[in-house]
Coordinates of C-alpha atoms in Angstrom, one line a residue:
Chain A
X1 CA 22.6 -11.2 -23.3
X2 CA 18.9 -11.2 -23.8
X3 CA 17.2 -8.2 -21.8
X4 CA 15.5 -8.7 -18.4
X5 CA 13.4 -5.7 -19.2
X6 CA 12.8 -4.4 -22.7
X7 CA 10.6 -1.6 -23.2
X8 CA 9.6 -0.7 -26.7
X9 CA 8.0 2.2 -28.0
X10 CA 6.3 3.2 -24.7
X11 CA 3.9 5.9 -25.0
X12 CA 2.0 7.5 -22.1
X13 CA -0.6 10.2 -21.9
X14 CA -1.2 11.6 -18.2
X15 CA -4.0 13.9 -17.5
X16 CA -4.3 14.9 -21.0
X17 CA -0.9 15.5 -21.6
X18 CA 1.4 13.2 -23.6
X19 CA 4.0 12.5 -21.0
X20 CA 6.0 9.8 -22.3
X21 CA 6.6 9.4 -26.3
X22 CA 7.8 6.5 -28.1
X23 CA 10.3 5.4 -25.1
X24 CA 12.2 2.4 -25.8
X25 CA 14.9 0.8 -23.0
X26 CA 16.7 -2.2 -21.9
X27 CA 17.9 -3.3 -18.8
X28 CA 20.1 -6.7 -18.4
X29 CA 19.9 -9.1 -15.8
X30 CA 21.9 -7.7 -12.6
X31 CA 22.5 -4.3 -14.3
X32 CA 22.2 -1.2 -13.0
X33 CA 21.1 1.5 -15.5
X34 CA 20.0 5.1 -14.7
X35 CA 17.3 7.3 -16.5
X36 CA 18.1 10.9 -16.1
X37 CA 16.6 14.1 -17.0
X38 CA 15.0 17.2 -15.7
X39 CA 11.9 17.7 -13.7
X40 CA 9.0 16.9 -15.8
X41 CA 10.7 15.1 -18.4
X42 CA 8.5 12.1 -17.8
X43 CA 10.8 10.0 -15.6
X44 CA 8.3 9.3 -12.7
X45 CA 5.2 8.6 -15.4
X46 CA 7.6 6.1 -17.3
X47 CA 8.1 4.2 -14.0
X48 CA 4.4 4.5 -13.0
X49 CA 3.6 3.0 -16.6
X50 CA 6.3 0.5 -16.1
X51 CA 4.9 -0.7 -13.0
X52 CA 1.1 -0.7 -13.8
X53 CA -0.1 2.2 -12.0
X54 CA -1.0 4.1 -15.1
X55 CA -2.0 2.5 -18.1
X56 CA 0.2 3.0 -21.3
X57 CA -1.1 4.1 -24.4
X58 CA 0.7 1.9 -26.4
X59 CA 3.9 0.1 -26.8
X60 CA 5.3 -3.0 -25.3
X61 CA 6.6 -3.7 -21.6
X62 CA 8.3 -7.4 -21.2
X63 CA 9.7 -8.7 -18.3
X64 CA 11.9 -11.8 -19.2
X65 CA 10.1 -12.1 -22.4
X66 CA 6.6 -12.0 -20.6
X67 CA 4.4 -8.9 -21.8
X68 CA 3.3 -6.7 -19.1
X69 CA 1.7 -3.6 -20.5
X70 CA -2.0 -3.3 -19.5
X71 CA -1.4 -5.6 -16.3
X72 CA -2.6 -4.2 -13.1
X73 CA 0.1 -3.2 -10.7
X74 CA -0.7 -5.8 -8.2
X75 CA 0.3 -8.6 -10.8
X76 CA 3.4 -6.8 -12.2
X77 CA 4.6 -6.5 -8.8
X78 CA 4.2 -10.3 -8.4
X79 CA 6.4 -11.0 -11.3
X80 CA 9.4 -9.7 -9.8
X81 CA 9.5 -5.9 -10.9
X82 CA 9.2 -3.9 -7.5
X83 CA 8.8 -0.2 -7.9
X84 CA 10.1 2.3 -4.9
X85 CA 7.9 5.0 -5.6
X86 CA 9.0 8.8 -5.4
X87 CA 8.4 10.2 -1.5
X88 CA 9.3 6.2 -0.4
X89 CA 5.6 5.7 0.4
X90 CA 6.2 3.5 3.6
X91 CA 3.0 2.9 5.5
X92 CA 3.4 5.4 8.4
X93 CA 0.8 3.8 10.8
X94 CA 2.1 0.3 10.4
X95 CA 5.5 -0.7 12.3
X96 CA 8.6 -0.9 10.6
X97 CA 8.5 -4.9 10.7
X98 CA 4.9 -4.8 9.3
X99 CA 6.0 -2.4 6.6
X100 CA 9.0 -5.3 5.9
X101 CA 6.2 -8.1 5.9
X102 CA 4.2 -6.2 3.4
X103 CA 7.0 -6.6 1.1
X104 CA 7.0 -10.1 1.2
X105 CA 2.9 -10.0 0.8
X106 CA 2.9 -11.9 -2.6
X107 CA 5.3 -14.8 -0.9
X108 CA 4.3 -17.7 0.7
X109 CA 7.5 -19.3 1.7
X110 CA 7.7 -18.6 5.5
X111 CA 11.0 -19.9 6.0
X112 CA 12.5 -17.7 3.2
X113 CA 10.4 -14.5 4.4
X114 CA 11.8 -15.1 8.1
X115 CA 15.7 -15.5 6.2
X116 CA 15.2 -12.4 4.2
X117 CA 13.9 -10.5 6.9
X118 CA 16.9 -11.0 8.9
X119 CA 18.9 -10.2 6.0
X120 CA 17.6 -6.9 5.6
X121 CA 18.0 -6.1 9.4
X122 CA 21.6 -7.3 8.6
X123 CA 22.0 -4.8 6.0
X124 CA 19.9 -2.0 7.3
X125 CA 21.0 -1.9 11.2
X126 CA 19.2 1.4 11.9
X127 CA 15.8 -0.5 11.2
X128 CA 16.6 -3.4 13.6
X129 CA 16.3 -1.0 16.5
X130 CA 13.0 0.6 15.2
X131 CA 11.4 -2.3 14.2
X132 CA 8.6 -1.7 16.9
X133 CA 7.8 1.7 15.9
X134 CA 5.6 3.0 13.5
X135 CA 7.3 3.7 10.1
X136 CA 5.6 7.4 9.9
X137 CA 8.0 8.5 12.9
X138 CA 11.2 7.6 11.1
X139 CA 13.5 10.2 9.3
X140 CA 13.4 10.5 5.6
X141 CA 16.5 8.9 5.0
X142 CA 15.3 6.2 7.5
X143 CA 12.0 5.6 5.6
X144 CA 14.1 5.5 2.3
X145 CA 15.9 2.7 3.8
X146 CA 12.8 1.0 4.9
X147 CA 11.4 1.4 1.6
X148 CA 14.2 -0.4 0.0
X149 CA 14.3 -3.2 2.4
X150 CA 10.7 -3.6 1.8
X151 CA 11.4 -3.7 -1.9
X152 CA 13.8 -6.4 -0.9
X153 CA 11.5 -8.6 1.0
X154 CA 9.8 -9.1 -2.4
X155 CA 12.8 -10.7 -3.9
X156 CA 12.5 -8.7 -7.2
X157 CA 14.6 -9.6 -10.0
X158 CA 14.4 -5.8 -10.9
X159 CA 14.1 -2.9 -8.7
X160 CA 12.6 0.6 -9.9
X161 CA 13.9 3.7 -7.9
X162 CA 12.1 6.8 -8.2
X163 CA 14.2 9.4 -6.8
X164 CA 15.7 7.9 -3.9
X165 CA 18.1 10.8 -2.8
X166 CA 14.8 13.1 -3.2
X167 CA 15.0 15.5 0.1
X168 CA 17.9 13.9 2.0
X169 CA 20.5 15.3 3.4
X170 CA 24.2 14.5 1.6
X171 CA 25.4 12.1 4.0
X172 CA 22.3 10.3 3.7
X173 CA 22.2 10.2 0.2
X174 CA 25.5 8.4 0.4
X175 CA 24.1 5.9 2.9
X176 CA 21.1 5.2 1.0
X177 CA 23.2 4.8 -2.4
X178 CA 25.4 2.6 -0.6
X179 CA 22.5 0.2 0.2
X180 CA 21.5 0.4 -3.2
X181 CA 24.9 -0.4 -4.6
X182 CA 24.8 -3.5 -2.2
X183 CA 21.5 -4.7 -3.5
X184 CA 22.8 -4.3 -7.0
X185 CA 25.8 -6.3 -6.0
X186 CA 23.3 -9.4 -4.9
X187 CA 22.6 -9.5 -8.3
X188 CA 19.2 -7.5 -8.5
X189 CA 19.0 -5.4 -11.5
X190 CA 18.2 -1.8 -11.2
X191 CA 16.3 0.8 -13.3
X192 CA 17.2 4.2 -11.3
X193 CA 15.5 7.6 -12.0
X194 CA 17.2 10.7 -10.6
X195 CA 17.4 14.2 -10.8
X196 CA 20.9 14.3 -9.3
X197 CA 22.4 13.0 -12.7
X198 CA 26.0 13.4 -11.4
X199 CA 25.1 10.8 -8.5
X200 CA 23.0 8.5 -10.9
X201 CA 25.7 8.5 -13.6
X202 CA 28.3 7.5 -11.0
X203 CA 26.5 4.6 -9.8
X204 CA 25.1 3.0 -12.8
X205 CA 26.7 1.3 -15.7
X206 CA 24.5 2.5 -18.2
X207 CA 22.4 5.6 -18.9
X208 CA 19.6 7.0 -20.7
X209 CA 18.6 10.7 -21.0
X210 CA 15.0 11.9 -21.0
X211 CA 13.8 15.1 -22.4
X212 CA 10.3 16.0 -22.6
X213 CA 8.9 12.4 -23.0
X214 CA 11.5 11.0 -25.5
X215 CA 15.1 9.5 -25.0
X216 CA 17.6 11.7 -26.6
X217 CA 20.9 10.0 -25.3
X218 CA 21.8 6.6 -24.4
X219 CA 25.1 4.8 -23.7
X220 CA 27.5 3.9 -21.0
X221 CA 27.3 6.1 -17.9
X222 CA 31.1 7.4 -18.4
X223 CA 30.5 8.3 -22.1
X224 CA 27.1 9.9 -21.0
X225 CA 29.0 11.8 -18.3
X226 CA 31.4 13.0 -20.7
X227 CA 28.9 14.3 -23.3
X228 CA 29.1 18.2 -23.6
X229 CA 25.0 18.3 -23.7
X230 CA 24.8 16.0 -20.6
X231 CA 27.8 18.0 -18.9
X232 CA 25.9 21.2 -19.5
X233 CA 22.2 20.5 -19.2
X234 CA 22.3 17.9 -16.2
X235 CA 25.9 18.0 -14.2
X236 CA 25.9 21.8 -14.2
X237 CA 29.0 22.4 -15.9
X238 CA 29.7 25.1 -18.5
X239 CA 30.4 23.9 -22.1
Chain B
X1 CA -28.8 1.6 42.6
X2 CA -30.7 -1.2 41.2
X3 CA -31.7 1.0 38.3
X4 CA -28.3 2.2 37.8
X5 CA -27.0 -1.4 37.5
X6 CA -29.9 -2.0 35.2
X7 CA -29.2 0.6 32.9
X8 CA -25.7 -0.3 32.7
X9 CA -26.5 -3.8 32.0
X10 CA -29.1 -2.7 29.1
X11 CA -26.7 0.0 28.0
X12 CA -23.5 -2.6 27.9
X13 CA -25.9 -4.9 25.5
X14 CA -27.6 -2.1 23.4
X15 CA -23.9 -0.8 23.1
X16 CA -22.2 -4.1 22.1
X17 CA -24.7 -4.2 19.1
X18 CA -24.2 -0.5 18.1
X19 CA -20.6 -1.4 18.2
X20 CA -20.6 -4.6 15.9
X21 CA -22.8 -2.2 13.5
X22 CA -20.4 0.5 13.8
X23 CA -17.4 -1.5 12.9
X24 CA -18.9 -2.0 9.7
X25 CA -19.1 1.8 9.0
X26 CA -15.7 2.3 10.4
X27 CA -14.1 -0.4 8.5
X28 CA -15.1 0.9 5.0
X29 CA -14.5 4.2 6.0
X30 CA -11.1 3.6 6.8
X31 CA -10.2 2.0 3.6
X32 CA -12.2 4.0 1.2
X33 CA -13.1 7.1 3.1
X34 CA -16.7 6.7 2.2
X35 CA -19.4 6.4 4.1
X36 CA -21.8 3.1 3.3
X37 CA -25.4 4.4 4.0
X38 CA -26.5 1.1 3.0
X39 CA -24.8 -0.6 5.9
X40 CA -27.9 -0.2 8.3
X41 CA -30.1 -1.8 5.4
X42 CA -27.5 -4.9 5.6
X43 CA -28.3 -5.1 9.3
X44 CA -32.0 -5.2 8.5
X45 CA -31.7 -7.7 6.0
X46 CA -29.7 -10.0 8.4
X47 CA -32.4 -9.7 10.5
X48 CA -35.0 -10.5 8.4
X49 CA -33.4 -13.2 6.3
X50 CA -32.6 -15.0 9.7
X51 CA -36.1 -14.2 11.0
X52 CA -37.8 -15.8 7.7
X53 CA -35.5 -18.9 8.5
X54 CA -36.1 -19.0 12.0
X55 CA -40.1 -18.5 11.5
X56 CA -40.1 -21.0 9.2
X57 CA -38.2 -23.9 11.1
X58 CA -39.9 -23.3 14.4
X59 CA -43.2 -24.2 12.5
X60 CA -41.9 -26.7 10.3
X61 CA -39.8 -28.6 13.2
X62 CA -41.0 -27.2 16.4
X63 CA -39.3 -30.2 18.1
X64 CA -35.8 -28.4 17.4
X65 CA -33.9 -26.6 20.3
X66 CA -34.0 -22.9 20.3
X67 CA -30.4 -22.6 19.6
X68 CA -30.1 -24.8 16.5
X69 CA -33.1 -22.9 15.2
X70 CA -31.3 -19.9 15.9
X71 CA -27.8 -20.9 14.5
X72 CA -29.6 -22.1 11.3
X73 CA -31.1 -18.3 10.8
X74 CA -27.7 -16.9 11.5
X75 CA -26.1 -19.4 8.9
X76 CA -28.3 -18.2 6.3
X77 CA -28.4 -14.6 7.2
X78 CA -24.5 -14.1 7.4
X79 CA -23.8 -15.3 3.8
X80 CA -27.0 -13.5 2.4
X81 CA -25.4 -10.4 3.8
X82 CA -21.9 -11.2 2.8
X83 CA -23.1 -11.5 -0.6
X84 CA -25.1 -8.3 -0.4
X85 CA -22.7 -6.4 0.5
X86 CA -19.9 -7.9 -2.0
X87 CA -22.7 -7.0 -4.7
X88 CA -23.4 -3.5 -3.2
X89 CA -19.4 -2.7 -3.3
X90 CA -19.2 -4.0 -7.0
X91 CA -22.2 -2.2 -8.5
X92 CA -22.8 0.9 -6.4
X93 CA -19.4 2.0 -5.2
X94 CA -16.5 0.5 -7.4
X95 CA -17.6 2.2 -10.5
X96 CA -17.3 5.6 -8.6
X97 CA -14.1 5.0 -6.9
X98 CA -12.5 8.2 -8.6
X99 CA -15.6 10.1 -9.1
X100 CA -16.1 12.9 -6.5
X101 CA -17.0 11.9 -3.2
X102 CA -20.7 13.0 -3.4
X103 CA -21.4 10.5 -5.9
X104 CA -21.1 7.4 -3.8
X105 CA -22.5 9.0 -1.2
X106 CA -25.6 9.2 -3.4
X107 CA -25.6 5.8 -4.8
X108 CA -25.4 4.6 -1.3
X109 CA -28.5 6.4 -0.2
X110 CA -30.0 4.7 -3.2
X111 CA -29.0 1.6 -2.4
X112 CA -30.6 1.6 1.2
X113 CA -33.7 2.6 -0.3
X114 CA -34.0 0.1 -2.6
X115 CA -33.1 -2.8 0.0
X116 CA -35.7 -1.1 2.1
X117 CA -38.3 -1.5 -0.8
X118 CA -37.0 -5.1 -1.5
X119 CA -37.5 -6.1 2.2
X120 CA -41.0 -4.4 2.1
X121 CA -42.1 -6.6 -1.1
X122 CA -40.9 -9.4 0.4
X123 CA -42.0 -9.4 4.1
X124 CA -44.6 -6.7 3.8
X125 CA -44.8 -3.6 6.2
X126 CA -45.8 -5.1 9.5
X127 CA -43.6 -6.0 12.3
X128 CA -42.3 -9.5 12.4
X129 CA -42.4 -11.2 15.6
X130 CA -39.2 -13.4 16.7
X131 CA -40.7 -16.8 17.5
X132 CA -40.4 -17.7 21.4
X133 CA -37.8 -20.1 20.7
X134 CA -35.0 -18.8 23.2
X135 CA -34.6 -20.1 26.7
X136 CA -36.4 -17.1 28.8
X137 CA -34.0 -17.5 31.4
X138 CA -33.3 -14.6 34.0
X139 CA -30.4 -13.9 36.6
X140 CA -30.5 -11.5 39.5
X141 CA -27.5 -9.3 40.6
X142 CA -28.0 -7.0 43.0
X143 CA -31.3 -6.2 42.4
X144 CA -31.0 -5.8 38.8
X145 CA -32.0 -8.5 36.0
X146 CA -29.9 -9.8 33.3
X147 CA -31.5 -12.4 30.6
X148 CA -30.0 -15.3 28.9
X149 CA -30.5 -13.3 25.6
X150 CA -28.3 -10.2 26.9
X151 CA -25.5 -12.8 28.1
X152 CA -25.4 -14.3 24.9
X153 CA -25.4 -11.3 23.0
X154 CA -22.7 -9.7 25.2
X155 CA -20.6 -12.8 25.0
X156 CA -20.8 -13.2 21.5
X157 CA -20.2 -9.5 20.6
X158 CA -17.1 -9.5 22.8
X159 CA -15.8 -12.7 21.3
X160 CA -16.6 -11.3 17.3
X161 CA -14.7 -8.0 18.3
X162 CA -11.6 -10.0 19.9
X163 CA -11.5 -11.8 16.6
X164 CA -11.8 -9.0 14.5
X165 CA -9.2 -7.2 16.4
X166 CA -6.7 -10.2 15.9
X167 CA -7.7 -10.6 12.0
X168 CA -6.9 -6.9 11.5
X169 CA -3.5 -6.7 13.5
X170 CA -2.0 -10.1 13.1
X171 CA -3.2 -11.8 9.7
X172 CA -1.9 -11.2 6.1
X173 CA -5.2 -10.1 5.0
X174 CA -5.6 -7.5 7.8
X175 CA -1.9 -6.2 7.1
X176 CA -2.9 -5.7 3.6
X177 CA -6.5 -4.0 4.5
X178 CA -4.3 -1.6 6.8
X179 CA -1.9 -1.1 4.1
X180 CA -4.6 -0.5 1.5
X181 CA -6.2 2.2 4.1
X182 CA -3.0 4.1 4.2
X183 CA -2.0 4.2 0.4
X184 CA -3.9 2.3 -2.1
X185 CA -1.4 2.6 -4.7
X186 CA 1.6 1.6 -2.7
X187 CA -0.4 -1.5 -1.3
X188 CA -1.0 -2.7 -5.0
X189 CA 2.9 -2.2 -5.6
X190 CA 3.5 -4.8 -2.8
X191 CA 1.2 -7.1 -4.8
X192 CA -2.2 -6.6 -2.8
X193 CA -5.0 -6.9 -5.0
X194 CA -6.5 -3.8 -3.8
X195 CA -10.0 -4.3 -5.2
X196 CA -10.1 -8.0 -3.4
X197 CA -8.9 -6.6 -0.2
X198 CA -11.9 -3.8 -0.5
X199 CA -14.3 -6.6 -1.4
X200 CA -13.1 -8.4 1.7
X201 CA -14.0 -5.5 3.9
X202 CA -17.2 -5.0 2.8
X203 CA -17.9 -8.8 3.5
X204 CA -16.6 -8.9 7.0
X205 CA -18.4 -5.7 7.7
X206 CA -21.7 -7.3 6.3
X207 CA -21.1 -10.5 8.5
X208 CA -21.0 -8.4 11.4
X209 CA -24.1 -6.6 10.5
X210 CA -26.1 -9.8 9.8
X211 CA -25.0 -10.9 13.3
X212 CA -26.1 -7.7 14.8
X213 CA -29.2 -7.8 12.9
X214 CA -30.3 -11.1 14.3
X215 CA -29.0 -9.9 17.9
X216 CA -31.2 -6.9 17.9
X217 CA -34.2 -8.8 16.6
X218 CA -33.8 -11.6 19.3
X219 CA -33.5 -8.5 21.8
X220 CA -36.5 -6.5 20.9
X221 CA -38.5 -9.6 19.8
X222 CA -39.2 -8.3 16.4
X223 CA -37.8 -7.2 12.9
X224 CA -39.1 -4.5 10.3
X225 CA -38.3 -3.5 7.0
X226 CA -37.7 0.1 8.1
X227 CA -35.4 -1.0 11.3
X228 CA -32.1 -0.5 9.3
X229 CA -32.6 3.3 9.0
X230 CA -32.4 4.3 12.8
X231 CA -30.2 1.5 13.8
X232 CA -27.9 2.2 10.9
X233 CA -27.9 6.3 11.7
X234 CA -27.1 5.2 15.4
X235 CA -24.2 2.9 14.6
X236 CA -23.1 5.7 12.5
X237 CA -23.0 8.0 15.2
X238 CA -21.2 5.7 17.3
X239 CA -18.5 5.3 14.9
X240 CA -18.1 9.3 14.9
X241 CA -18.0 9.2 18.5
X242 CA -15.2 6.7 18.7
X243 CA -13.4 8.2 15.5
X244 CA -14.3 7.3 12.4
X245 CA -11.7 4.9 10.7
X246 CA -10.7 3.7 13.9
X247 CA -11.8 -0.1 14.9
X248 CA -11.0 0.4 18.7
X249 CA -12.9 3.7 18.2
X250 CA -15.9 2.0 16.8
X251 CA -16.1 -0.4 19.7
X252 CA -15.5 2.3 22.1
X253 CA -18.0 4.6 20.9
X254 CA -20.8 1.7 20.4
X255 CA -20.3 0.9 23.8
X256 CA -20.6 4.5 25.2
X257 CA -23.6 5.1 22.8
X258 CA -25.6 2.1 24.2
X259 CA -24.6 3.2 27.9
X260 CA -25.7 7.2 27.3
X261 CA -29.1 5.8 25.7
X262 CA -29.7 3.7 28.4
X263 CA -28.9 6.1 31.4
X264 CA -30.8 8.7 29.4
X265 CA -34.0 6.9 29.0
X266 CA -33.4 5.5 32.6
X267 CA -33.0 9.0 33.9
X268 CA -34.7 11.5 31.6
X269 CA -38.1 11.0 33.6
X270 CA -36.6 11.9 36.6
X271 CA -34.4 14.9 35.6
X272 CA -37.4 16.4 34.0
X273 CA -39.7 16.1 36.6
X274 CA -41.8 13.4 34.5
X275 CA -42.1 16.0 31.5
X276 CA -40.1 13.7 29.0
X277 CA -40.1 10.4 29.3
X278 CA -38.0 7.0 28.0
X279 CA -39.5 7.3 24.7
X280 CA -37.1 9.8 23.9
X281 CA -34.4 7.4 23.9
X282 CA -33.5 7.7 20.2
X283 CA -32.7 11.4 20.4
X284 CA -29.4 11.0 22.5
X285 CA -27.5 9.4 19.9
X286 CA -27.9 12.6 17.7
X287 CA -27.4 14.8 20.5
X288 CA -24.0 12.8 20.8
X289 CA -23.3 13.1 16.9
X290 CA -24.0 17.0 17.2
X291 CA -21.8 17.4 20.2
X292 CA -19.0 15.3 18.8
X293 CA -19.0 17.1 15.2
X294 CA -19.1 20.6 17.3
X295 CA -16.3 19.8 19.9
X296 CA -14.2 17.1 18.6
X297 CA -14.9 16.2 14.8
X298 CA -12.0 13.5 15.1
X299 CA -13.7 11.6 17.6
X300 CA -12.7 10.1 20.8
X301 CA -9.6 8.1 19.5
X302 CA -9.7 9.7 16.0
X303 CA -6.3 11.8 16.6
X304 CA -3.7 10.3 14.3
X305 CA 0.0 9.7 14.6
X306 CA 2.1 12.3 13.3
X307 CA 3.1 11.7 9.9
X308 CA 6.4 12.8 8.3
X309 CA 6.7 13.0 4.8

């Protein structure tokens, strides 16, 4: 199967530091892939470079065979790759409904947008009750759900998720990951970044391990989870 | 009582013009946290350009109705100011988007000096009179007088502000503007071309400034290359009074400032036993600015919704 997202030898310098070096990875259509690694390994930088928030130094990024590297973020978003940023990034002084509409900003099919809005509210009933509330007043978990719902409003082919579990209570993490699995089940490919390697490997089919800016291991999630190095370093188990 | 009502009318008319200019400051500040000190000069350019057109038309075709001549002036001044606003953003502010805050402030002052000098070169240093093309009708209400010009200014200002609120609150561009103001980065992830939205903000603000410039010159009957300085400073004070970055605040601040000035000028003579006269009118805006900055720096409506991480 040809890859939906194909990253080849991506290098990113960020604030004078070589944050990502020669990174290559692929995501197939509809696939769930995770990128795990310690704090500061370059995970967020990778996603920012993929989505156009920072310009890569070198390397190529292709979505469906179309080159993306060097395009501004809004142009990349319009091609069907949506980033849910670290810390969720909801618009705090806009209502829940307006946040969701912002997700559909690049679309002009009114009927389709209205249909997707109903679908998102169906998937996220907690948001339905709060659609007229300012997003800044939602709890962290609700904001994460809103950020996911908003991303869905763009009808992406690939969703980039940056630490969706961050700062959430365990029950809320479960709820958020249930939603992520439902989104993936609808055919959207997911590239997930997580510090919680256990959860990430349990959720995804395949994974990559990022260490100080380079990929050191990759493979099916179950194999990665069984690798002594991963178990020791990321799953908190003794070797 | 008749003085009170008269000052109320004058204050509302003046205030609605301040509000239009203040909106330009506050919209740009809301989205870029930049004080566009050249905005007053855009207002001046609106007045000068429209007066040039109006003056020429009044000479060339004296038979034309005043309203048509005025509209022609507006029809030229608005696009000129829109283009000017867009150009200023592109040349003086965008290259400094990630520079320290002081840098665009300095280019803003530079641009306003440039615009003043351009206007001086084109139109000279003298006051340019507004030709008597408008109907000079007056109406008596409870002993106070309101002119047709005043009614037209008030009505147009209210109409424009209502339209602006509608655009910002309900339209796709308005949502994109608010989203960009809250997080440029996240807005771009939604597919918003942030540079375009910022340019649109300058364009809309400049259109309002052009209209306000025409109103001021019609109201006072003259225009001058330096008029943008004081007008801009007052409108900026009005925006700070209302809470800079807040659209409703700019409208409220503009109206309040107009009322304060008008009542201040009307009563200062009585209150000081004739020691100070109504020519101290211009001082009040700055009293207000200082008082707001000391006692309520966030402005009247500047308090923000609690933001949770």
